[in-house]
Amino acid sequence: MTAEARAGQAFETAFGAAPDGIVFAPGRVNLIGDHVDYNDGLVLPMPLALGTAVAWRRTAQPGFAALAADYPGTPYRFDSAAAPPAGDGWHSMVHGMAALLHEDSPFEGGLELAIAGNLPRGSGLSSSASLCIATGRAIMAAGHAADTSPRRLALIAQQVEHRFAGVACGIMDQMVIAAGRPGAAMLLDCRTLEHSHVALPADWSVLVIQSGVVRELVEGAYNTRRAQCESAARKLGLASLRDVDPSGLDVTRLDSVEARRARHVVTEIERTRQAAAAIAAQDIATLGVLMREAHASMRDLFEASHPEVDRQVALINAAIGPAGGARITGGGFGGAIVAILEAAAEPDVLAALRRAGIGAGESAEAVSRACP
Ligand code: GLA
């Protein structure tokens, strides 16, 4: 059953009536450019076919009632003018979106919401940003009067992570979920939010493979990485690592950890620029080289990979050969692997993964595709 159908069904069961509408927001996979968004750099993410659906109905009575199909229980009732609970659970995300939209412009009347998603959690595919954007879309579809641009929605969803979930995330996930296009990567400048859409050649495949290593309690490691990057930029006398001249990174003022972090960020921004050009030129071999380099940099310089993921990435790269490549994607420390290959090679590569026990069971969630 689709996420939309599940959301609709959960809505009727909980609220005893059909919803007024159902909205959807995808998850995202980042092709290249990780841990550079909060350094004002360039990223190249893409929307997924998997995501979050929210069924909604406007009520005359004020107040919100929300339930999540995957977490059975009575609806969570809240007032959008009240502060949301802290944490990264779905209550905080949904309430947080309603509260921040309310700050923009109070919502007249009330809203019932039922949520259903099919993104694996803790896998680096942005299930929480997807939930936030889907909730925001439902509130806007119900007639919320504030600025409803995708950019505004993305910035509000990022604030929810910062203020209520305690994750000092960048803007990549929210922007591509709110403003990405199916079948295209978004080359996003995280400093200005300017972006262009880079269509993937129709005969390429983008696979998202679950490593099976579930990330847990990584907010601390993520926030530490961000602090290390910011400290490096400060010591270099720059607003952010984006401002480093790639040919002249001078690490003498940095400690050894900061030097590794800065090298990752500076080289990753260049790789992202080159990867967008390689996709536009349909040059899958160059893209494959860049993806392998990006994985090594996440592993050795940013130290945000995981030994089991490294093992799987090496196997997948061997199966793909020179026409494409694979790397860890997203925040890291486990989670998902992204692989780009020629569509014609997909059956052979999938067979090799099955033999190696990668992408366990090949269920819809274990191996999925970027938004076709
Ligand atoms: C997480 C964050 C993003 C980004 C990535 C790493 O997904 O939410 O803002 O920093 O990690 O690229």
mmCIF file with all atom_site columns, C-alpha atoms in Angstrom, residues 74-166:
data_model
loop_
_atom_site.group_PDB
_atom_site.id
_atom_site.type_symbol
_atom_site.label_atom_id
_atom_site.label_alt_id
_atom_site.label_comp_id
_atom_site.label_asym_id
_atom_site.label_entity_id
_atom_site.label_seq_id
_atom_site.pdbx_PDB_ins_code
_atom_site.Cartn_x
_atom_site.Cartn_y
_atom_site.Cartn_z
_atom_site.occupancy
_atom_site.B_iso_or_equiv
_atom_site.pdbx_formal_charge
_atom_site.auth_seq_id
_atom_site.auth_comp_id
_atom_site.auth_asym_id
_atom_site.auth_atom_id
_atom_site.pdbx_PDB_model_num
ATOM 1  C CA . THR A 1 74  ? -4.603 8.023  20.558 1.00 0.00 ? 74  THR A CA 1
ATOM 2  C CA . PRO A 1 75  ? -4.149 11.229 18.568 1.00 0.00 ? 75  PRO A CA 1
ATOM 3  C CA . TYR A 1 76  ? -1.680 13.752 19.985 1.00 0.00 ? 76  TYR A CA 1
ATOM 4  C CA . ARG A 1 77  ? -3.645 16.933 20.709 1.00 0.00 ? 77  ARG A CA 1
ATOM 5  C CA . PHE A 1 78  ? -1.878 20.270 20.920 1.00 0.00 ? 78  PHE A CA 1
ATOM 6  C CA . ASP A 1 79  ? -2.252 24.000 20.617 1.00 0.00 ? 79  ASP A CA 1
ATOM 7  C CA . SER A 1 80  ? 0.004  25.480 17.939 1.00 0.00 ? 80  SER A CA 1
ATOM 8  C CA . ALA A 1 81  ? 0.565  28.545 20.133 1.00 0.00 ? 81  ALA A CA 1
ATOM 9  C CA . ALA A 1 82  ? 2.113  26.335 22.859 1.00 0.00 ? 82  ALA A CA 1
ATOM 10 C CA . ALA A 1 83  ? 5.761  25.212 22.889 1.00 0.00 ? 83  ALA A CA 1
ATOM 11 C CA . PRO A 1 84  ? 6.403  21.734 21.425 1.00 0.00 ? 84  PRO A CA 1
ATOM 12 C CA . PRO A 1 85  ? 8.074  18.984 23.476 1.00 0.00 ? 85  PRO A CA 1
ATOM 13 C CA . ALA A 1 86  ? 11.855 18.811 22.980 1.00 0.00 ? 86  ALA A CA 1
ATOM 14 C CA . GLY A 1 87  ? 13.232 15.775 21.125 1.00 0.00 ? 87  GLY A CA 1
ATOM 15 C CA . ASP A 1 88  ? 13.394 14.249 17.683 1.00 0.00 ? 88  ASP A CA 1
ATOM 16 C CA . GLY A 1 89  ? 10.215 12.168 17.958 1.00 0.00 ? 89  GLY A CA 1
ATOM 17 C CA . TRP A 1 90  ? 7.360  12.750 15.521 1.00 0.00 ? 90  TRP A CA 1
ATOM 18 C CA . HIS A 1 91  ? 5.329  14.725 18.110 1.00 0.00 ? 91  HIS A CA 1
ATOM 19 C CA . SER A 1 92  ? 8.068  17.356 18.339 1.00 0.00 ? 92  SER A CA 1
ATOM 20 C CA . MET A 1 93  ? 8.445  17.628 14.564 1.00 0.00 ? 93  MET A CA 1
ATOM 21 C CA . VAL A 1 94  ? 4.723  17.969 13.824 1.00 0.00 ? 94  VAL A CA 1
ATOM 22 C CA . HIS A 1 95  ? 4.045  20.298 16.739 1.00 0.00 ? 95  HIS A CA 1
ATOM 23 C CA . GLY A 1 96  ? 7.229  22.235 15.929 1.00 0.00 ? 96  GLY A CA 1
ATOM 24 C CA . MET A 1 97  ? 6.126  22.886 12.334 1.00 0.00 ? 97  MET A CA 1
ATOM 25 C CA . ALA A 1 98  ? 2.680  24.002 13.494 1.00 0.00 ? 98  ALA A CA 1
ATOM 26 C CA . ALA A 1 99  ? 4.212  26.254 16.170 1.00 0.00 ? 99  ALA A CA 1
ATOM 27 C CA . LEU A 1 100 ? 6.681  27.972 13.831 1.00 0.00 ? 100 LEU A CA 1
ATOM 28 C CA . LEU A 1 101 ? 4.069  28.461 11.109 1.00 0.00 ? 101 LEU A CA 1
ATOM 29 C CA . HIS A 1 102 ? 1.806  29.865 13.816 1.00 0.00 ? 102 HIS A CA 1
ATOM 30 C CA . GLU A 1 103 ? 4.531  32.395 14.711 1.00 0.00 ? 103 GLU A CA 1
ATOM 31 C CA . ASP A 1 104 ? 4.449  33.545 11.050 1.00 0.00 ? 104 ASP A CA 1
ATOM 32 C CA . SER A 1 105 ? 0.680  33.840 11.054 1.00 0.00 ? 105 SER A CA 1
ATOM 33 C CA . PRO A 1 106 ? -1.826 32.226 13.464 1.00 0.00 ? 106 PRO A CA 1
ATOM 34 C CA . PHE A 1 107 ? -3.905 29.389 12.029 1.00 0.00 ? 107 PHE A CA 1
ATOM 35 C CA . GLU A 1 108 ? -7.671 29.927 12.040 1.00 0.00 ? 108 GLU A CA 1
ATOM 36 C CA . GLY A 1 109 ? -9.662 26.920 13.267 1.00 0.00 ? 109 GLY A CA 1
ATOM 37 C CA . GLY A 1 110 ? -8.094 23.516 13.837 1.00 0.00 ? 110 GLY A CA 1
ATOM 38 C CA . LEU A 1 111 ? -6.565 20.623 11.941 1.00 0.00 ? 111 LEU A CA 1
ATOM 39 C CA . GLU A 1 112 ? -6.650 16.836 12.110 1.00 0.00 ? 112 GLU A CA 1
ATOM 40 C CA . LEU A 1 113 ? -3.642 15.015 10.654 1.00 0.00 ? 113 LEU A CA 1
ATOM 41 C CA . ALA A 1 114 ? -2.731 11.371 9.997  1.00 0.00 ? 114 ALA A CA 1
ATOM 42 C CA . ILE A 1 115 ? 0.847  10.558 9.015  1.00 0.00 ? 115 ILE A CA 1
ATOM 43 C CA . ALA A 1 116 ? 2.272  7.519  7.241  1.00 0.00 ? 116 ALA A CA 1
ATOM 44 C CA . GLY A 1 117 ? 5.747  7.101  5.797  1.00 0.00 ? 117 GLY A CA 1
ATOM 45 C CA . ASN A 1 118 ? 7.893  4.450  4.174  1.00 0.00 ? 118 ASN A CA 1
ATOM 46 C CA . LEU A 1 119 ? 11.389 5.875  4.732  1.00 0.00 ? 119 LEU A CA 1
ATOM 47 C CA . PRO A 1 120 ? 13.576 3.741  6.950  1.00 0.00 ? 120 PRO A CA 1
ATOM 48 C CA . ARG A 1 121 ? 14.533 5.798  10.037 1.00 0.00 ? 121 ARG A CA 1
ATOM 49 C CA . GLY A 1 122 ? 18.134 6.267  11.058 1.00 0.00 ? 122 GLY A CA 1
ATOM 50 C CA . SER A 1 123 ? 19.351 5.517  7.548  1.00 0.00 ? 123 SER A CA 1
ATOM 51 C CA . GLY A 1 124 ? 20.478 8.943  6.389  1.00 0.00 ? 124 GLY A CA 1
ATOM 52 C CA . LEU A 1 125 ? 17.535 9.454  4.018  1.00 0.00 ? 125 LEU A CA 1
ATOM 53 C CA . SER A 1 126 ? 16.016 12.417 5.875  1.00 0.00 ? 126 SER A CA 1
ATOM 54 C CA . SER A 1 127 ? 12.893 10.896 7.353  1.00 0.00 ? 127 SER A CA 1
ATOM 55 C CA . SER A 1 128 ? 12.596 13.790 9.804  1.00 0.00 ? 128 SER A CA 1
ATOM 56 C CA . ALA A 1 129 ? 12.933 16.569 7.193  1.00 0.00 ? 129 ALA A CA 1
ATOM 57 C CA . SER A 1 130 ? 10.421 14.684 5.042  1.00 0.00 ? 130 SER A CA 1
ATOM 58 C CA . LEU A 1 131 ? 7.984  14.558 7.981  1.00 0.00 ? 131 LEU A CA 1
ATOM 59 C CA . CYS A 1 132 ? 8.453  18.275 8.665  1.00 0.00 ? 132 CYS A CA 1
ATOM 60 C CA . ILE A 1 133 ? 7.919  19.332 5.052  1.00 0.00 ? 133 ILE A CA 1
ATOM 61 C CA . ALA A 1 134 ? 4.901  17.023 4.648  1.00 0.00 ? 134 ALA A CA 1
ATOM 62 C CA . THR A 1 135 ? 3.352  18.489 7.815  1.00 0.00 ? 135 THR A CA 1
ATOM 63 C CA . GLY A 1 136 ? 4.021  22.016 6.570  1.00 0.00 ? 136 GLY A CA 1
ATOM 64 C CA . ARG A 1 137 ? 2.435  21.179 3.213  1.00 0.00 ? 137 ARG A CA 1
ATOM 65 C CA . ALA A 1 138 ? -0.674 19.863 4.980  1.00 0.00 ? 138 ALA A CA 1
ATOM 66 C CA . ILE A 1 139 ? -0.986 23.034 7.064  1.00 0.00 ? 139 ILE A CA 1
ATOM 67 C CA . MET A 1 140 ? -0.534 25.157 3.941  1.00 0.00 ? 140 MET A CA 1
ATOM 68 C CA . ALA A 1 141 ? -2.982 23.054 1.894  1.00 0.00 ? 141 ALA A CA 1
ATOM 69 C CA . ALA A 1 142 ? -5.515 23.627 4.679  1.00 0.00 ? 142 ALA A CA 1
ATOM 70 C CA . GLY A 1 143 ? -5.289 27.334 3.979  1.00 0.00 ? 143 GLY A CA 1
ATOM 71 C CA . HIS A 1 144 ? -2.572 28.671 6.250  1.00 0.00 ? 144 HIS A CA 1
ATOM 72 C CA . ALA A 1 145 ? -2.035 32.244 5.184  1.00 0.00 ? 145 ALA A CA 1
ATOM 73 C CA . ALA A 1 146 ? 1.718  32.784 5.623  1.00 0.00 ? 146 ALA A CA 1
ATOM 74 C CA . ASP A 1 147 ? 4.489  32.769 2.980  1.00 0.00 ? 147 ASP A CA 1
ATOM 75 C CA . THR A 1 148 ? 4.065  29.350 1.404  1.00 0.00 ? 148 THR A CA 1
ATOM 76 C CA . SER A 1 149 ? 7.168  29.319 -0.813 1.00 0.00 ? 149 SER A CA 1
ATOM 77 C CA . PRO A 1 150 ? 9.249  26.107 -0.781 1.00 0.00 ? 150 PRO A CA 1
ATOM 78 C CA . ARG A 1 151 ? 12.237 28.103 0.435  1.00 0.00 ? 151 ARG A CA 1
ATOM 79 C CA . ARG A 1 152 ? 10.336 29.493 3.430  1.00 0.00 ? 152 ARG A CA 1
ATOM 80 C CA . LEU A 1 153 ? 9.006  26.016 4.249  1.00 0.00 ? 153 LEU A CA 1
ATOM 81 C CA . ALA A 1 154 ? 12.534 24.586 4.074  1.00 0.00 ? 154 ALA A CA 1
ATOM 82 C CA . LEU A 1 155 ? 13.897 27.252 6.440  1.00 0.00 ? 155 LEU A CA 1
ATOM 83 C CA . ILE A 1 156 ? 11.077 26.645 8.939  1.00 0.00 ? 156 ILE A CA 1
ATOM 84 C CA . ALA A 1 157 ? 11.681 22.870 8.841  1.00 0.00 ? 157 ALA A CA 1
ATOM 85 C CA . GLN A 1 158 ? 15.386 23.480 9.528  1.00 0.00 ? 158 GLN A CA 1
ATOM 86 C CA . GLN A 1 159 ? 14.452 25.666 12.510 1.00 0.00 ? 159 GLN A CA 1
ATOM 87 C CA . VAL A 1 160 ? 12.379 22.811 13.931 1.00 0.00 ? 160 VAL A CA 1
ATOM 88 C CA . GLU A 1 161 ? 15.506 20.595 13.926 1.00 0.00 ? 161 GLU A CA 1
ATOM 89 C CA . HIS A 1 162 ? 17.612 23.331 15.501 1.00 0.00 ? 162 HIS A CA 1
ATOM 90 C CA . ARG A 1 163 ? 15.164 24.511 18.157 1.00 0.00 ? 163 ARG A CA 1
ATOM 91 C CA . PHE A 1 164 ? 13.320 21.358 19.185 1.00 0.00 ? 164 PHE A CA 1
ATOM 92 C CA . ALA A 1 165 ? 15.315 18.287 18.055 1.00 0.00 ? 165 ALA A CA 1
ATOM 93 C CA . GLY A 1 166 ? 18.727 19.695 19.029 1.00 0.00 ? 166 GLY A CA 1
#
